[in-house]
Short mmCIF file of C-alpha atoms in Angstrom, two decimals:
data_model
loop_
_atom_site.label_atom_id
_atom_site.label_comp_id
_atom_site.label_asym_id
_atom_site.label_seq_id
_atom_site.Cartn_x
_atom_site.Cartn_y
_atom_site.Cartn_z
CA UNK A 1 207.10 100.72 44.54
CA UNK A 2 205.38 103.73 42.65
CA UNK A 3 207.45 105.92 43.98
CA UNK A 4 210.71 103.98 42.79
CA UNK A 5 209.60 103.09 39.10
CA UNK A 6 208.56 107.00 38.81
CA UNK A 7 212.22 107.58 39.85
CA UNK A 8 213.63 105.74 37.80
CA UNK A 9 211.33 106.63 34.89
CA UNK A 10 212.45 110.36 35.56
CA UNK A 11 216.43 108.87 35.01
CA UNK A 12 215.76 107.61 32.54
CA UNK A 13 214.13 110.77 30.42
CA UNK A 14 217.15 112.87 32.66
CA UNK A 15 219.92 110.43 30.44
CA UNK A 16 217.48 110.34 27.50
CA UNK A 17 217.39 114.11 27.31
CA UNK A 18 221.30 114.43 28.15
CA UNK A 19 222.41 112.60 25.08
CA UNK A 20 220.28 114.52 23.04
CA UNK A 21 221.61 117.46 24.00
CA UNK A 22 225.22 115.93 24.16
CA UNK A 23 224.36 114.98 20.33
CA UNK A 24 223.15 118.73 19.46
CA UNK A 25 225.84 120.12 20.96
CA UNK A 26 228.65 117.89 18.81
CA UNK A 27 226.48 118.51 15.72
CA UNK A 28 226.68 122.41 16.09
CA UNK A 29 229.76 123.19 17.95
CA UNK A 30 231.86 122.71 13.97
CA UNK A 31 229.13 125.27 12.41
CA UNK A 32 229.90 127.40 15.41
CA UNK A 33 233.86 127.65 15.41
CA UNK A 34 232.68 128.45 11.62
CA UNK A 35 231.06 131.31 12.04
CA UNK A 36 232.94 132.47 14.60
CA UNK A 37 235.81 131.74 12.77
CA UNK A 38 234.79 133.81 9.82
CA UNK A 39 233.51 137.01 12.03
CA UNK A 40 236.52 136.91 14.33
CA UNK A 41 239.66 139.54 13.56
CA UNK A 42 242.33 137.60 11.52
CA UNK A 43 245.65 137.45 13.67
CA UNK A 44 249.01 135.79 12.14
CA UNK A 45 250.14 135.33 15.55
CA UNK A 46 247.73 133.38 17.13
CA UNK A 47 247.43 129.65 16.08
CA UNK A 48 244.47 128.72 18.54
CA UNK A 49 241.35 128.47 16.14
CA UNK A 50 239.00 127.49 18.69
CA UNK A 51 240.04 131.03 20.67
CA UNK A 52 237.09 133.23 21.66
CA UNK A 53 237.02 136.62 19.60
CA UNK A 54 237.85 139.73 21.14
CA UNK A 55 235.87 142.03 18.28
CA UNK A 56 233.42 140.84 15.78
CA UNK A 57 233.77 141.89 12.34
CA UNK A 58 232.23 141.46 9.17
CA UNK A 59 234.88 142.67 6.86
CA UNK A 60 236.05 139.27 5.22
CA UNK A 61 232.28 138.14 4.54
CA UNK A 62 232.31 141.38 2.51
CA UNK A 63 235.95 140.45 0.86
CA UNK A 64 234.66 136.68 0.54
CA UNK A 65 231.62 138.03 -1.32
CA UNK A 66 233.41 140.22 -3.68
CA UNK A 67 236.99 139.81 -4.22
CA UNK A 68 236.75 135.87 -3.65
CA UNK A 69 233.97 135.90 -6.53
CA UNK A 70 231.64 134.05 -3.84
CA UNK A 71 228.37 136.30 -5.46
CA UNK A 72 229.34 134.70 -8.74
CA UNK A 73 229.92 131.56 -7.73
CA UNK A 74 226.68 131.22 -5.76
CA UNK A 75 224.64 132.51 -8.47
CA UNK A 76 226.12 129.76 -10.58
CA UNK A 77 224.94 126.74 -7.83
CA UNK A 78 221.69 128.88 -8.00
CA UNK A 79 221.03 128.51 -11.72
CA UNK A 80 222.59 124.70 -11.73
CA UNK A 81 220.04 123.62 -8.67
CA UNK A 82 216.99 125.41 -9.57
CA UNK A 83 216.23 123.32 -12.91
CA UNK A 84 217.84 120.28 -11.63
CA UNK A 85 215.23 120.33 -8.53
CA UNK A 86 212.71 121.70 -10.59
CA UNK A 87 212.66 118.77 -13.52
CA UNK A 88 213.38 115.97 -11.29
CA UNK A 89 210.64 116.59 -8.51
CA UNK A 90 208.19 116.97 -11.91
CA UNK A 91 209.86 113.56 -13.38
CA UNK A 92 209.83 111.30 -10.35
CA UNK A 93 206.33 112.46 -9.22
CA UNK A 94 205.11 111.28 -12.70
CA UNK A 95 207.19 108.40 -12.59
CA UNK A 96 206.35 107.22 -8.81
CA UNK A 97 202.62 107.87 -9.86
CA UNK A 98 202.74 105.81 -13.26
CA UNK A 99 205.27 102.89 -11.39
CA UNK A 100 203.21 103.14 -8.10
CA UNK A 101 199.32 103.45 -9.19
CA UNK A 102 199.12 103.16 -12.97
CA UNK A 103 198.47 99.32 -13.90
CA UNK A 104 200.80 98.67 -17.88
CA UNK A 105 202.30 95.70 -18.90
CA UNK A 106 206.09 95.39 -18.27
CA UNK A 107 205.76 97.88 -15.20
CA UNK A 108 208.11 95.75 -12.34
CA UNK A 109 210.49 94.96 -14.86
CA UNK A 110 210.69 98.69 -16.65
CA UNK A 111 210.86 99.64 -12.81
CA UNK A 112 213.76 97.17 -11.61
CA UNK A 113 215.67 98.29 -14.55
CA UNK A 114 215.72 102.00 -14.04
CA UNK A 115 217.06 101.00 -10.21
CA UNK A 116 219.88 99.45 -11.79
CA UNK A 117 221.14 102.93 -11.96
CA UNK A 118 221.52 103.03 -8.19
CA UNK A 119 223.57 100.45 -8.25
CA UNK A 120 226.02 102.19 -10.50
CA UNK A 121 228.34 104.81 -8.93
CA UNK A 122 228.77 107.99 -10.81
CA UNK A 123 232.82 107.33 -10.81
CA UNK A 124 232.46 104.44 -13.36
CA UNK A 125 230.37 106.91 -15.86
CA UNK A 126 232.41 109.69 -15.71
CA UNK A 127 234.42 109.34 -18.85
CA UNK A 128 231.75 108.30 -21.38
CA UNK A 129 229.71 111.18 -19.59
CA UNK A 130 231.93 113.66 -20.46
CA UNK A 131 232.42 112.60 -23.73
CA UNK A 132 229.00 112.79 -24.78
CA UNK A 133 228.82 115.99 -23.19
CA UNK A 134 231.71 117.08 -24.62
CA UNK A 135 230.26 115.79 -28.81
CA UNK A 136 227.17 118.13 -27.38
CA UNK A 137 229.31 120.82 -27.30
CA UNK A 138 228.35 121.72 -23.82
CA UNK A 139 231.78 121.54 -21.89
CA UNK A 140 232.49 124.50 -20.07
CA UNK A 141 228.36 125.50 -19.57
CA UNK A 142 226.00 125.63 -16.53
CA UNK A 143 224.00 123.10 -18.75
CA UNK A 144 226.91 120.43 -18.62
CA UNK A 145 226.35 120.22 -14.66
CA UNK A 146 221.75 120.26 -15.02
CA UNK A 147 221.26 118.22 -17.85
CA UNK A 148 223.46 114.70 -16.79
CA UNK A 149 221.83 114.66 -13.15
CA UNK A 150 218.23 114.85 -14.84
CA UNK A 151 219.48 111.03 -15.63
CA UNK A 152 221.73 110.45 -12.65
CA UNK A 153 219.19 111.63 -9.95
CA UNK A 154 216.28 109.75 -11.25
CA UNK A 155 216.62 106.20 -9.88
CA UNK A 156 216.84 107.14 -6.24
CA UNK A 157 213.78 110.25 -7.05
CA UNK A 158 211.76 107.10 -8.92
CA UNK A 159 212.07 104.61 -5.94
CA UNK A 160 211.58 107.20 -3.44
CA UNK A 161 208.34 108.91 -4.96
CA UNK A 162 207.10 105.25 -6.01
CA UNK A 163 206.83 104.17 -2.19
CA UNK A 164 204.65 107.00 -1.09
CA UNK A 165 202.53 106.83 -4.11
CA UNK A 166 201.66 103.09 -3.15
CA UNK A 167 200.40 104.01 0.05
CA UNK A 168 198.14 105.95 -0.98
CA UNK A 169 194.38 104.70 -0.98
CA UNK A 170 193.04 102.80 -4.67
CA UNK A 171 189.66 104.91 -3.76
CA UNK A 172 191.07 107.72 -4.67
CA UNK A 173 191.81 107.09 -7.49
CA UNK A 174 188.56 105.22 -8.52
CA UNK A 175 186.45 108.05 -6.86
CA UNK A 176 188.30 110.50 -8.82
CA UNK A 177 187.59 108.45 -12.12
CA UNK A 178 183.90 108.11 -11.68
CA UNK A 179 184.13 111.65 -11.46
CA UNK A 180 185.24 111.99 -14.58
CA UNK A 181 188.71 112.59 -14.07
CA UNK A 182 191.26 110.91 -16.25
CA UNK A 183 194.64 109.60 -15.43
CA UNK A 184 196.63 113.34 -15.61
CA UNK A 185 194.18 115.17 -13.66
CA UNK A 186 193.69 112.51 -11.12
CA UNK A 187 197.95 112.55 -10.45
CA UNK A 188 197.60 116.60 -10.68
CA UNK A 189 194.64 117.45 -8.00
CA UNK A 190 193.77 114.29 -6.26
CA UNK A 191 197.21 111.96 -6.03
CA UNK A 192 199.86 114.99 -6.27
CA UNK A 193 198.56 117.10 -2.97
CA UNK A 194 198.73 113.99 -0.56
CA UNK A 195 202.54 113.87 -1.56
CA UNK A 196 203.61 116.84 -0.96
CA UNK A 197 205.77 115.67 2.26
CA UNK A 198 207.63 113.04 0.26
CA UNK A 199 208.54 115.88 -2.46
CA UNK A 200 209.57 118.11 0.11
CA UNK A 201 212.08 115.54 1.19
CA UNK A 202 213.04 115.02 -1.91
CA UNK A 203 213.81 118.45 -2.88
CA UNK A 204 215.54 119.29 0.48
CA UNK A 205 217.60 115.87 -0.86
CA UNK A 206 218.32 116.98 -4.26
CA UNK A 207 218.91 120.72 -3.74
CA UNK A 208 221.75 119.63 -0.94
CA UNK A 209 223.25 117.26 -3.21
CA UNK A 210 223.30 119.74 -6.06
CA UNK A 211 224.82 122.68 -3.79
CA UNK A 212 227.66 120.37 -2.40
CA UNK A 213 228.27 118.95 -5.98
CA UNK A 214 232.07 119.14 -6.68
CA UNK A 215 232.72 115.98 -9.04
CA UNK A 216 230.97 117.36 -12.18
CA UNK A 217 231.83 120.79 -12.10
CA UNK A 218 235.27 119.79 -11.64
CA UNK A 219 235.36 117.68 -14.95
CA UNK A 220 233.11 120.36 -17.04
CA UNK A 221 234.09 123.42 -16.14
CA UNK A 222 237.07 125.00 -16.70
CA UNK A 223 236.13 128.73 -16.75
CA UNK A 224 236.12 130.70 -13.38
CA UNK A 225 232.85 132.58 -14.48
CA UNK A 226 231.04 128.54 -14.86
CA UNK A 227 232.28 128.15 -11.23
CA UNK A 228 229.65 126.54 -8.63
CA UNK A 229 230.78 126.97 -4.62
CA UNK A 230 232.18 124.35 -3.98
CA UNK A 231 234.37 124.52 -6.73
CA UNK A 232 235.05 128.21 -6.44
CA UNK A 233 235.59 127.39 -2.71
CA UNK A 234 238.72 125.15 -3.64
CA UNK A 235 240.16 127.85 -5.49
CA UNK A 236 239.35 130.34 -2.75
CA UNK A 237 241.03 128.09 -0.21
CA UNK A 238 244.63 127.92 -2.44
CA UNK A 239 244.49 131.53 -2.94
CA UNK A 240 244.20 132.53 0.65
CA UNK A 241 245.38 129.98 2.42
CA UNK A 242 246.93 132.05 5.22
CA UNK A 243 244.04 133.69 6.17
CA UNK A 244 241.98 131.33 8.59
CA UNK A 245 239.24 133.78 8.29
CA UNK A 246 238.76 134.96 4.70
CA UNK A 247 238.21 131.18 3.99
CA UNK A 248 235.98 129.91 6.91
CA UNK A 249 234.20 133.58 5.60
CA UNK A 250 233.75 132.04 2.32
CA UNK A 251 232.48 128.24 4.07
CA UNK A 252 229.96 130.37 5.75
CA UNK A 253 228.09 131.88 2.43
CA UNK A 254 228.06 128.12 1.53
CA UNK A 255 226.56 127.12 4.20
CA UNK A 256 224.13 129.95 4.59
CA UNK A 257 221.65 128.63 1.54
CA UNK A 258 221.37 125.25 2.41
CA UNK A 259 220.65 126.27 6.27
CA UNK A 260 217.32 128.30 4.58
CA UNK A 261 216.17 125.60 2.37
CA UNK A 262 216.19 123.31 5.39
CA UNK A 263 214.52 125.84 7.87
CA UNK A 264 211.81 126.36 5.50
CA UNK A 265 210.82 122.92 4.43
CA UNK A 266 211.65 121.19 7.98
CA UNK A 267 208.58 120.59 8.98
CA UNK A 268 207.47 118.75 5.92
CA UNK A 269 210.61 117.05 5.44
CA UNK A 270 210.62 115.74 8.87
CA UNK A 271 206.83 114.55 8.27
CA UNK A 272 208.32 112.75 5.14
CA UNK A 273 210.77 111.23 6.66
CA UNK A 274 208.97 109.77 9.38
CA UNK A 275 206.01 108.71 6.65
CA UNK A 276 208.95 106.82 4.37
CA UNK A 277 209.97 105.11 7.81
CA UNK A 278 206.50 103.98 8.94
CA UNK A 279 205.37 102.74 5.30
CA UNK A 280 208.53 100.84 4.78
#
């Protein structure tokens, strides 16, 4: 009887373990024809995409980078996602910590409203958003694709940052205050470090939202030098639309950033995650 429930035990990690691997193998295998798509020898003849290469090359990552404008566009999603991270990590962290810890009169209903915004898809406040970016005289800037998400991003950042501030222990803060700590330094040094894998996962969040932004950029900018990626990569894609390569070249340096971000930060953001699941 052991024997048999060990067996089967061992099956079951064996199928376990299979479809994990079946599952990392369909979530790679697209990056993979990618890349291999972009380093492979561009040939007019051959129509098979998923074909092996014969010679690897790195010429149209070069051509991508500088005649497809890909440095200048990627310097633009650079300066467009730096702030926006930047400001909204510093806003919902104040936010989750005033909504999650701070006792004030009106707090649940001040809080309910701001998640009304969540509820509101960015398609229905497109046209009075670019109006009033438009009497600001900021149409056709980098700061007409930071400063609307500052709003736009908050409600999910709020709710999100407001969870794992609840969880944390009231002693704290009441330790902290007999101390002689008031409210700002308490959020700063005591409430702020314990937090750190719920902003993690909230950057990684924000900076991949902000680096695959088209909608925006589309509506407010008009110049090719104003160009994020994604944008830039739409334009790259109708210019050289013959050439497979040159354009899965130019996917790949959008890709490339995002990969980083996440290999750096995985570890926390994988701790966040499973935090946010457990606390829920």
């Amino acid at each position: 009887m052991k024997n048999g429930s060990l067996i089967r035990r061992k099956i079951g990690h064996l199928l376990i373990y299979g479809v994990l691997i079946l599952f990392v193998f369909i979530s790679i295998m697209p990056i993979f024809w990618m890349w291999m798509a972009a380093l492979k020898p561009f040939d007019p003849a051959v129509n098979d995409p998923f074909a092996l290469p014969h010679s690897i090359t790195f010429e149209y990552i070069k051509e991508a980078w500088t005649t497809g404008r890909m440095g200048t566009y990627m310097r633009n999603s650079i300066l467009v996602a730096v702030p926006r991270v930047a400001v909204v990590l510093l806003l919902a962290s104040l936010a989750g910590y005033a909504f999650g810890k701070l006792k004030w009169k009106g707090r649940n209903v001040f809080f309910s409203f701001i998640l009304i915004g969540m509820m509101i898809p960015i398609n229905a406040m497109i046209i009075p958003l670019y109006y009033n970016i438009q009497q600001l005289g900021m149409i056709n800037t980098l700061q007409a694709m930071i400063l609307p998400y500052f709003g736009l991003s908050m409600p999910f950042a709020c709710f999100m940052m407001r969870s794992f501030f609840r969880e944390l222990p009231d002693e704290l803060m009441e330790s902290a205050t007999i101390d002689g700590a008031g409210k700002f330094r308490t959020w700063l040094h005591v409430m702020l470090p314990l937090t750190k894998p719920a902003l993690t996962s909230l950057l990684i969040f924000e900076f991949m939202w902000s680096w695959n932004d088209y909608l925006l950029p589309m509506l407010m900018v008009y110049d090719d030098q104003y160009r994020t990626l994604p944008l830039g990569l739409m334009y790259f894609q109708g210019e050289y639309t013959m050439n497979t390569s040159l354009i899965a070249a130019g996917v790949t340096i959008c890709t490339v950033p995002i990969l980083i971000v996440y290999s750096i930060f995985q570890r926390s953001f994988v701790n966040g995650i499973t935090a946010g699941a457990v606390k829920g």
